[in-house]
PDB file of C-alpha atoms and ligand atoms in Angstrom:
ATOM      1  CA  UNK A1379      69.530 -26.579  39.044  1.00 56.00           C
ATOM      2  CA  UNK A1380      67.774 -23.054  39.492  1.00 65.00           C
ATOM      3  CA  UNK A1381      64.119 -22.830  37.814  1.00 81.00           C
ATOM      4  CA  UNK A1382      64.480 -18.661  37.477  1.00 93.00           C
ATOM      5  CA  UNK A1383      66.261 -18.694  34.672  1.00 96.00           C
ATOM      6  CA  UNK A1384      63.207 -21.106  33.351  1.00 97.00           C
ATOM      7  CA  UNK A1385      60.483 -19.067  34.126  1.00 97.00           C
ATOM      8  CA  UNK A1386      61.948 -15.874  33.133  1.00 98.00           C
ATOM      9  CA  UNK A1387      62.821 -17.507  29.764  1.00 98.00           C
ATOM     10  CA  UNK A1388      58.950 -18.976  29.467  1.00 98.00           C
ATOM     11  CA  UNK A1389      57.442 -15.468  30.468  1.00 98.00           C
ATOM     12  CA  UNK A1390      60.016 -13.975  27.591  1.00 98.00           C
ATOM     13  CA  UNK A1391      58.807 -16.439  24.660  1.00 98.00           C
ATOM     14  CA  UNK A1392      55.467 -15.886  25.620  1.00 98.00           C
ATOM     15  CA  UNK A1393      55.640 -11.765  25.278  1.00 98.00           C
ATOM     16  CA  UNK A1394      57.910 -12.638  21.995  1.00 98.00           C
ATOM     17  CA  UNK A1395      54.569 -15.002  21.189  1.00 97.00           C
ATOM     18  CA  UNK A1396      52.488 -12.419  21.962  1.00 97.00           C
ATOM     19  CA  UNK A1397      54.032  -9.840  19.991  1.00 96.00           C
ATOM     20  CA  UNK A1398      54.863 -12.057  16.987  1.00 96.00           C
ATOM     21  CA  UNK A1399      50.649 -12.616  16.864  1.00 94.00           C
ATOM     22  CA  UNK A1400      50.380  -8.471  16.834  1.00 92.00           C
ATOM     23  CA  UNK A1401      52.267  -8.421  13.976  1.00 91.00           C
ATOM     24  CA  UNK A1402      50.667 -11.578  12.295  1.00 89.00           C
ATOM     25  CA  UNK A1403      54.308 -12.817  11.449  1.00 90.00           C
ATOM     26  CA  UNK A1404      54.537 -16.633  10.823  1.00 92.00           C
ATOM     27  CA  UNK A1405      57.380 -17.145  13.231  1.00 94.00           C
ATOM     28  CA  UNK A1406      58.239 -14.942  16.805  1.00 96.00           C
ATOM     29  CA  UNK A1407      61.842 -13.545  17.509  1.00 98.00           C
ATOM     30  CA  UNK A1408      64.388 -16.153  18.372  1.00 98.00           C
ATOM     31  CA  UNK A1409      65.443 -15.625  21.650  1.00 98.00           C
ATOM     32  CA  UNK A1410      69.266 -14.887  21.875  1.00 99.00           C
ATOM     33  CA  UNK A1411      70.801 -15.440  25.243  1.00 98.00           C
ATOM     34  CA  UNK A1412      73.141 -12.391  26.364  1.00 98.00           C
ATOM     35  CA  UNK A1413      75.090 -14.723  28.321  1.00 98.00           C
ATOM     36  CA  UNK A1414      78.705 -12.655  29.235  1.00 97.00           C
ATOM     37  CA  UNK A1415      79.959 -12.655  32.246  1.00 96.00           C
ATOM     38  CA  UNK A1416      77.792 -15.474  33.784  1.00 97.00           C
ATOM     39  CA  UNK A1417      79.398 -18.267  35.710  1.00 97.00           C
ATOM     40  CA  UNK A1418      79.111 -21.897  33.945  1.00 98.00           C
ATOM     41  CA  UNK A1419      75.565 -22.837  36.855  1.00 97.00           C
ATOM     42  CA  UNK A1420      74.122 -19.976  34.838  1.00 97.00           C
ATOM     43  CA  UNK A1421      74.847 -21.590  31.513  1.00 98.00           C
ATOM     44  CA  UNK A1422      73.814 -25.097  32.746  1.00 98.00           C
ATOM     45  CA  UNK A1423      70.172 -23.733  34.337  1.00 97.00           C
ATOM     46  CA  UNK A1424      69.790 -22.149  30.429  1.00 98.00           C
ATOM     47  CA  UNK A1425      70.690 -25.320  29.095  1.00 98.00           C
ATOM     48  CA  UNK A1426      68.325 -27.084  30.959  1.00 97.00           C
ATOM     49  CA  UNK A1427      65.758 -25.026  30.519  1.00 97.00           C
ATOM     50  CA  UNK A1428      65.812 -25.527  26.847  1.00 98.00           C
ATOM     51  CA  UNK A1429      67.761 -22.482  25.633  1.00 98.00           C
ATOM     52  CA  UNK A1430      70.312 -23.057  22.557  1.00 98.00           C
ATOM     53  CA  UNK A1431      71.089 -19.637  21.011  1.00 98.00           C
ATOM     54  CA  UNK A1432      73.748 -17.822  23.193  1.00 98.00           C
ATOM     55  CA  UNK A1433      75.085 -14.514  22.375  1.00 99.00           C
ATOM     56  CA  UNK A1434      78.592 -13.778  23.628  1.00 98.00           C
ATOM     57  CA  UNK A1435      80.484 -10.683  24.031  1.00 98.00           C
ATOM     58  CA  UNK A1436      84.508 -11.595  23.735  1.00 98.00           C
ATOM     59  CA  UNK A1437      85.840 -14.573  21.613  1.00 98.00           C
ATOM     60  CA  UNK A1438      88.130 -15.794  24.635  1.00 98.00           C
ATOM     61  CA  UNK A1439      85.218 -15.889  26.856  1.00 98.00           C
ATOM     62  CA  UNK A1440      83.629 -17.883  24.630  1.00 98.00           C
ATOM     63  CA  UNK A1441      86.105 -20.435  23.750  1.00 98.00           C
ATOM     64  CA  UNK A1442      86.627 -21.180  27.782  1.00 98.00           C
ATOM     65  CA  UNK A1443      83.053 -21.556  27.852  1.00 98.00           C
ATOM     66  CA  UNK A1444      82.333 -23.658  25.290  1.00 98.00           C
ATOM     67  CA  UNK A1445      84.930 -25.658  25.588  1.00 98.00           C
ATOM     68  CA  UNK A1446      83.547 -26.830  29.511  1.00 98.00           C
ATOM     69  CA  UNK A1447      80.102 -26.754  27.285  1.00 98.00           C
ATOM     70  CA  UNK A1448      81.326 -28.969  24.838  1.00 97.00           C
ATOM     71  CA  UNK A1449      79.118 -31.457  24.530  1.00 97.00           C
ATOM     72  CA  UNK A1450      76.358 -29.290  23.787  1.00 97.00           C
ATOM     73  CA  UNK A1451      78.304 -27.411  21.346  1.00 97.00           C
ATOM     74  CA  UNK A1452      76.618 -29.344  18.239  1.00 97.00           C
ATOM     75  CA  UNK A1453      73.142 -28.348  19.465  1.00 97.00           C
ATOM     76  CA  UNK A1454      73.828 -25.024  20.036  1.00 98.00           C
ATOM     77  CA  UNK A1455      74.002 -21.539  17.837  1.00 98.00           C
ATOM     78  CA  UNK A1456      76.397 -19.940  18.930  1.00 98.00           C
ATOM     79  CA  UNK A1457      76.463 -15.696  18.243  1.00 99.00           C
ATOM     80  CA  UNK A1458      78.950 -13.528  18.505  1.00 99.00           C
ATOM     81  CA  UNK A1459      77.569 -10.217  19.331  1.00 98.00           C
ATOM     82  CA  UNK A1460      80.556  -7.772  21.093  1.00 98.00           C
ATOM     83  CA  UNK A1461      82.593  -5.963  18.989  1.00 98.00           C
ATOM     84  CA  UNK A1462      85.158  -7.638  17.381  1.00 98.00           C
ATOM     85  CA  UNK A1463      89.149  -7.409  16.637  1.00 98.00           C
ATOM     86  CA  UNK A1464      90.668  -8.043  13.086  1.00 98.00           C
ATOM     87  CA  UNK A1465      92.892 -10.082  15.224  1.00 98.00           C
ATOM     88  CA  UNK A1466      90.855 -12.092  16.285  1.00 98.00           C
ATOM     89  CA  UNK A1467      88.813 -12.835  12.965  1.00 98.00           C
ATOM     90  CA  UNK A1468      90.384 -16.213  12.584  1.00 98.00           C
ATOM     91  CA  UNK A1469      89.510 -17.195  16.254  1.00 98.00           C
ATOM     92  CA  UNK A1470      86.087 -16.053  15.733  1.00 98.00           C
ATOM     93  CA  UNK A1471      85.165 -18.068  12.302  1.00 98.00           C
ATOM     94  CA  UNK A1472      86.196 -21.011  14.047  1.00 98.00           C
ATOM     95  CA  UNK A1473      84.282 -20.663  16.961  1.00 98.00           C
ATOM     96  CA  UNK A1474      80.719 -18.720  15.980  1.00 98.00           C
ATOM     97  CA  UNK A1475      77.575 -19.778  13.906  1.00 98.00           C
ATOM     98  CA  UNK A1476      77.058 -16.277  13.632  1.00 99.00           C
ATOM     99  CA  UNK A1477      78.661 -12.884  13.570  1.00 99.00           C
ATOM    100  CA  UNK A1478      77.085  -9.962  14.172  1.00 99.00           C
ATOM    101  CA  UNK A1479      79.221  -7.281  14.136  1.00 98.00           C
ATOM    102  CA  UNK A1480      80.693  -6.609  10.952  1.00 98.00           C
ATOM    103  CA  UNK A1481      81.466  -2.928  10.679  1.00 98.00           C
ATOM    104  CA  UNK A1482      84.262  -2.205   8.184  1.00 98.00           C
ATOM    105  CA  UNK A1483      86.146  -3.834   5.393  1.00 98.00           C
ATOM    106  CA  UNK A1484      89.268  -4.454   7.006  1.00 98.00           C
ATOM    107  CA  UNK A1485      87.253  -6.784   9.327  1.00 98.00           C
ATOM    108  CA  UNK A1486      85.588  -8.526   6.331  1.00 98.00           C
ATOM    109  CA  UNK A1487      88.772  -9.064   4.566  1.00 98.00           C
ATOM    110  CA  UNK A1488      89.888 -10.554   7.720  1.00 98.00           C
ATOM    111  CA  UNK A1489      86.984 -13.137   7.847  1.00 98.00           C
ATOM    112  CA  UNK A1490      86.973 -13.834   4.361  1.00 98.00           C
ATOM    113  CA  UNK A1491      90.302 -14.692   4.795  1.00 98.00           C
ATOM    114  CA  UNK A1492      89.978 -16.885   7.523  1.00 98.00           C
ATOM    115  CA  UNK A1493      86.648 -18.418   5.957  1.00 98.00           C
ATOM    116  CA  UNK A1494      88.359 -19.436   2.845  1.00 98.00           C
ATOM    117  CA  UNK A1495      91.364 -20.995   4.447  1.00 98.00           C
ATOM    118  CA  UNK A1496      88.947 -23.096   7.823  1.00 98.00           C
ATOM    119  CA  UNK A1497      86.409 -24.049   4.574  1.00 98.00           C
ATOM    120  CA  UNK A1498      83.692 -23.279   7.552  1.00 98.00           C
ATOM    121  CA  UNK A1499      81.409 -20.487   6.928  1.00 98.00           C
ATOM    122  CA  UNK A1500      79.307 -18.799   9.610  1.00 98.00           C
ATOM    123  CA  UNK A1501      76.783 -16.486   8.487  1.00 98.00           C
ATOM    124  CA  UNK A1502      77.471 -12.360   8.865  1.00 98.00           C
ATOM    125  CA  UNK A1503      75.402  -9.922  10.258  1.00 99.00           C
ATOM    126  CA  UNK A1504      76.329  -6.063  10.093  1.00 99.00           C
ATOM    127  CA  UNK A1505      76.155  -3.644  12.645  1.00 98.00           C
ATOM    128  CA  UNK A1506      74.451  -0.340  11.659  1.00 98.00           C
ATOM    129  CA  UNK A1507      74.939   2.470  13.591  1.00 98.00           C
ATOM    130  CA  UNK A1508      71.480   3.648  13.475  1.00 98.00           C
ATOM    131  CA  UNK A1509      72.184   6.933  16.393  1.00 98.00           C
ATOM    132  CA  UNK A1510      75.341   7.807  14.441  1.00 97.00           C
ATOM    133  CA  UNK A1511      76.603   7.609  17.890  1.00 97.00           C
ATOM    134  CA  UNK A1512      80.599   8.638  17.392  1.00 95.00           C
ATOM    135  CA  UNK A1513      81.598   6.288  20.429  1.00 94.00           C
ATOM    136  CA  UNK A1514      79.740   3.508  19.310  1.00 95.00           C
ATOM    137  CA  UNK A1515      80.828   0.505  16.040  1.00 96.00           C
ATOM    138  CA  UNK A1516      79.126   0.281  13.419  1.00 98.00           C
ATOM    139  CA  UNK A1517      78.301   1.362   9.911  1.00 98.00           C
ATOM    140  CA  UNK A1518      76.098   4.318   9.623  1.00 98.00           C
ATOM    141  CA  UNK A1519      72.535   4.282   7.541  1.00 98.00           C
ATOM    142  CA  UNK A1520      73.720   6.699   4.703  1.00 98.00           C
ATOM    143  CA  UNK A1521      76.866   4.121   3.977  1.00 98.00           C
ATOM    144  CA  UNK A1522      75.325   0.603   4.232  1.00 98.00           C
ATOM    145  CA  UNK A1523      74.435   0.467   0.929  1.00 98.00           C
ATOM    146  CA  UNK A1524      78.203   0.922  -0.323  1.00 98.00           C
ATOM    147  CA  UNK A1525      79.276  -0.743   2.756  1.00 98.00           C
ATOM    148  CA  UNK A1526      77.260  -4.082   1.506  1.00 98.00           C
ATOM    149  CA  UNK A1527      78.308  -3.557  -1.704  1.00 98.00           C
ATOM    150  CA  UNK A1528      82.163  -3.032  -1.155  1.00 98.00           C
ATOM    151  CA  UNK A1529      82.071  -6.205   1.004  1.00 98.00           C
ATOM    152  CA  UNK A1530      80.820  -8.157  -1.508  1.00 98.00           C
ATOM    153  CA  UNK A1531      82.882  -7.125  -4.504  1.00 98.00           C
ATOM    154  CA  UNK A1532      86.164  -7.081  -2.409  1.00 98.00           C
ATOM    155  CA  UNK A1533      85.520 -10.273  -0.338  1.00 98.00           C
ATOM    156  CA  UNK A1534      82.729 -12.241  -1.066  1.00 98.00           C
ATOM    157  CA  UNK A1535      81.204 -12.057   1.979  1.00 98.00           C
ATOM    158  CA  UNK A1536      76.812 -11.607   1.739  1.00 98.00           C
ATOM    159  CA  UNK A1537      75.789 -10.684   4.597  1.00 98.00           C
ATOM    160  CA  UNK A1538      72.256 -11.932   5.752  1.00 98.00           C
ATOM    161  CA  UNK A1539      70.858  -9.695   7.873  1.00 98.00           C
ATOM    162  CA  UNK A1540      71.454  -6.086  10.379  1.00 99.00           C
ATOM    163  CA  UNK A1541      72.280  -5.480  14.107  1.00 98.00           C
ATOM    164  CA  UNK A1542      71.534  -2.200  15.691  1.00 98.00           C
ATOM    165  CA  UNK A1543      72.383  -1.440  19.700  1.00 98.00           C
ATOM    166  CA  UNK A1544      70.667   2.353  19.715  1.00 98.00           C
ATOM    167  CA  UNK A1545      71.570   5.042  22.321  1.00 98.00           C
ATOM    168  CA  UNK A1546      70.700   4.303  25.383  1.00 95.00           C
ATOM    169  CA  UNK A1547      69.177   7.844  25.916  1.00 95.00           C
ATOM    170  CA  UNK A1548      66.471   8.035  23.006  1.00 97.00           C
ATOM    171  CA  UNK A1549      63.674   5.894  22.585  1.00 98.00           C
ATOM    172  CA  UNK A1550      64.588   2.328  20.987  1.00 98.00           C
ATOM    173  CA  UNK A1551      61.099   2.644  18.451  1.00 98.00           C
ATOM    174  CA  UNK A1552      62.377   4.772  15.476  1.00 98.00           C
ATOM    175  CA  UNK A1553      66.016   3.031  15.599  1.00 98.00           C
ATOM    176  CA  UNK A1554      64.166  -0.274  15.683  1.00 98.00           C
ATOM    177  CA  UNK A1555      61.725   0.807  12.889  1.00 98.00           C
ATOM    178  CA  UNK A1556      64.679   2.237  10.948  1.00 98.00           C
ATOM    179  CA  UNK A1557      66.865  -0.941  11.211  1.00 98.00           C
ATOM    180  CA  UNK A1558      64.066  -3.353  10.294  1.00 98.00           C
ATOM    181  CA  UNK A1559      63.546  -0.950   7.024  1.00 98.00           C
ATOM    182  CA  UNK A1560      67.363  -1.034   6.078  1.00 98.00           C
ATOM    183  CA  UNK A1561      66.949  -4.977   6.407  1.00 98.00           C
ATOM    184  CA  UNK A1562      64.072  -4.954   3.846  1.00 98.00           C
ATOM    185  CA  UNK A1563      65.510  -2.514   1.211  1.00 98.00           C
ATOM    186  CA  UNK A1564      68.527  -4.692   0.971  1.00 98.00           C
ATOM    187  CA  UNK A1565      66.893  -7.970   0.779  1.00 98.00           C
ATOM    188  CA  UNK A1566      68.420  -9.208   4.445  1.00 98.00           C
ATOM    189  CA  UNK A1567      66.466 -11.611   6.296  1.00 98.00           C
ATOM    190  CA  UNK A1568      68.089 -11.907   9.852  1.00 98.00           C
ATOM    191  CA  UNK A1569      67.264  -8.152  11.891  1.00 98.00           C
ATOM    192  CA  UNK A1570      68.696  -8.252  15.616  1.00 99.00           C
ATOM    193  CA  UNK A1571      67.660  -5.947  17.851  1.00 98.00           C
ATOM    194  CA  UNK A1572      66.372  -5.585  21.012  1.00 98.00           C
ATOM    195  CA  UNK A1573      67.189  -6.080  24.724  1.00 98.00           C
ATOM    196  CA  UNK A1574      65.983  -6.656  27.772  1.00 98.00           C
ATOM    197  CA  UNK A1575      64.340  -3.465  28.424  1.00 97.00           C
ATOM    198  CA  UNK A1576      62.680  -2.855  24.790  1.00 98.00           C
ATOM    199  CA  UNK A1577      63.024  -6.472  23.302  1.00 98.00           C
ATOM    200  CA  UNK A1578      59.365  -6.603  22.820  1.00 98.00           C
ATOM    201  CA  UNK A1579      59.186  -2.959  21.338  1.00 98.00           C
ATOM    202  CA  UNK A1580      61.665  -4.799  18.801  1.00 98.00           C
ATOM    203  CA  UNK A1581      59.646  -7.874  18.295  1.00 98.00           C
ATOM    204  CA  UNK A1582      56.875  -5.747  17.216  1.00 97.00           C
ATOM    205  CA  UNK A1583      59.036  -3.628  14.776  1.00 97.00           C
ATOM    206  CA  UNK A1584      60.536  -7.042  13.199  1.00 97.00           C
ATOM    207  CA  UNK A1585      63.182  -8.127  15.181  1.00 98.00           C
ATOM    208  CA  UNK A1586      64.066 -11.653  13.891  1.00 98.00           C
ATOM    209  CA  UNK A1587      66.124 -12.034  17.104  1.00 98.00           C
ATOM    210  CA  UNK A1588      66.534 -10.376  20.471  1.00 98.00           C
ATOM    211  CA  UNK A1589      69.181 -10.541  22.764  1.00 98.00           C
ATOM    212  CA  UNK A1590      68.511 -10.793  26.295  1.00 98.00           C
ATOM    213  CA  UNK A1591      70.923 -10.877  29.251  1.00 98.00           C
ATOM    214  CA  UNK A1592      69.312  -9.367  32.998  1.00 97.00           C
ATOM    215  CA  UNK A1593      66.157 -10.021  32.468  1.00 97.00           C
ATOM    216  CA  UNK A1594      66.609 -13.614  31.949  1.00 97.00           C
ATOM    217  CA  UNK A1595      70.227 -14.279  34.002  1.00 97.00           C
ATOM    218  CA  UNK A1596      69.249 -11.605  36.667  1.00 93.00           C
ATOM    219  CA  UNK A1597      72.042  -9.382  37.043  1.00 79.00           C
ATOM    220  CA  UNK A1598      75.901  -9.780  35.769  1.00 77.00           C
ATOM    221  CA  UNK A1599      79.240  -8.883  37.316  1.00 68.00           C
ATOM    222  CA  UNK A1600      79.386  -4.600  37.145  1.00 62.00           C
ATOM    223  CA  UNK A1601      82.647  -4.684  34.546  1.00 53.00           C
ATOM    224  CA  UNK A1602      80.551  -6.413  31.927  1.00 47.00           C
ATOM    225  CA  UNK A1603      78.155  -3.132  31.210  1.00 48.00           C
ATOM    226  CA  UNK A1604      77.840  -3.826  27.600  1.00 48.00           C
ATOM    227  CA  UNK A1605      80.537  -1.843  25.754  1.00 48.00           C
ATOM    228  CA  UNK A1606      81.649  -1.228  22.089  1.00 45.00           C
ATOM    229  CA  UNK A1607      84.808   0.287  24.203  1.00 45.00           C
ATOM    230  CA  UNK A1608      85.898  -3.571  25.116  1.00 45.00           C
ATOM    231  CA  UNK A1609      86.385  -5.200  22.339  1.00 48.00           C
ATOM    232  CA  UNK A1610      86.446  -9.128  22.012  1.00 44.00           C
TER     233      UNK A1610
HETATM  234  C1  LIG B2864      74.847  -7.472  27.013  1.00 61.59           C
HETATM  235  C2  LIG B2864      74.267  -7.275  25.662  1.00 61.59           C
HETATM  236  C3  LIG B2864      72.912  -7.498  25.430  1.00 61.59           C
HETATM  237  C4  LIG B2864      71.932  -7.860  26.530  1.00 61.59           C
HETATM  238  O1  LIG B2864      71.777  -6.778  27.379  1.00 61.59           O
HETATM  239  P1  LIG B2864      70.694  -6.852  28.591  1.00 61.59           P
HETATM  240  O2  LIG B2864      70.343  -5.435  28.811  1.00 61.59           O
HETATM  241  O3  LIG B2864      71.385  -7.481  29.731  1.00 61.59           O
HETATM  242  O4  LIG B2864      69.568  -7.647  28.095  1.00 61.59           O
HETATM  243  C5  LIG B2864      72.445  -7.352  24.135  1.00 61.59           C
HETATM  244  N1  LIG B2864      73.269  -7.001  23.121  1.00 61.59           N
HETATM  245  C6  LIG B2864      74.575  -6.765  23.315  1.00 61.59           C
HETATM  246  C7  LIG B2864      75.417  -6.385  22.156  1.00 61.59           C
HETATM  247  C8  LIG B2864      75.110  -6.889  24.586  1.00 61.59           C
HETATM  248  O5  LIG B2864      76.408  -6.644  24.782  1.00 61.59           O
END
């Protein structure tokens, strides 16, 4: 047992705290923990430390995980928050509390599907492509409105809140500020964004959760970059 992951976490909430008091919101961001790539002492300093939302990249990475993690798989929420394959749909309603990456209706089909046939719901987020970024998933501004709607006609599925990963090369503020407005037109309650170099820029414009990997892990293996090009 490792007590950096522990502080880092405590000095997080307490900038989350801090920025949640700014704002005068009732609650601060939940803290998500970006956890891909990290080896299972990682996972068991986090756990120790108190942390029990974990935010994983690739449904197989997950499953190995939690599976060592078992026993703390009732306490925990688990998030998936990488990209995701229709493929893997089924895999990934049986595993997650909570997907985040909805982006098109073939992939809501898919989990509708899979939903109705486990009987176990977890709750959807969608991703909004809020550079218009062509590389990058997600549903752009201009077509969430028909994008929410079509899902729910055609599957059932009601979303509950937005996800936004902007470009790397512009300032996180407007795409933050643009996200949390999308949330509130459409009546979504759950807005993540935010990492760990602007997580607190995100708390302040609403963020409902952040997801943090380096700066509470330290660093991860180089393949694991965060990618929309690897999907899970
Ligand atoms: C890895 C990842 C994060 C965390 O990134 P850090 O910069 O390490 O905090 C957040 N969101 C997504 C979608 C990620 O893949």
């Amino acid at each position: 047992m490792n007590d950096t992951f522990a502080s880092a976490r405590a000095d997080i909430l307490s900038r989350l705290e801090t920025a949640r008091a700014r704002t005068g919101r009732a609650a601060s961001a939940t803290l998500v923990a970006a956890c891909k790539t990290q080896p299972d002492e990682a996972i068991a300093d986090a756990l120790a430390a108190g942390q029990r939302v974990f935010g994983e990249n690739r449904v197989q990475e997950a499953q190995g995980r939690w599976g060592r993690f078992a026993t703390f798989r009732p306490d925990v929420e688990l998030r998936l928050i990488g990209p995701l394959q229709t493929n893997k749909a089924a895999a990934a309603v049986a595993l997650f509390d909570v997907i985040e990456t909805l982006d098109r209706l073939k992939l809501a089909h898919a989990m509708a599907e899979a939903m109705q046939s486990q009987a176990r719901w977890p709750r959807v987020l969608v991703q909004v492509n809020t550079g218009e970024e062509p590389q990058k998933a997600g549903v752009p501004p201009r077509d969430l409105a028909d994008f929410l709607r079509d899902t729910e006609v055609q599957t059932g599925l009601s979303p509950v809140g937005l996800m936004c990963i902007p470009p790397a090369d512009e300032p996180p503020g407007p795409h933050f500020a643009l996200l949390a407005k999308l949330a509130a037109r459409h009546g979504l309650g759950q807005v993540s964004m935010g990492m760990s170099g602007d997580y607190e820029i995100a708390a302040r414009h609403g963020a409902t959760h952040v997801r943090v990997g380096t700066a509470l892990f330290g660093g991860r293996a180089p393949q694991a970059a965060i990618s929309s090009a690897s999907p899970g």
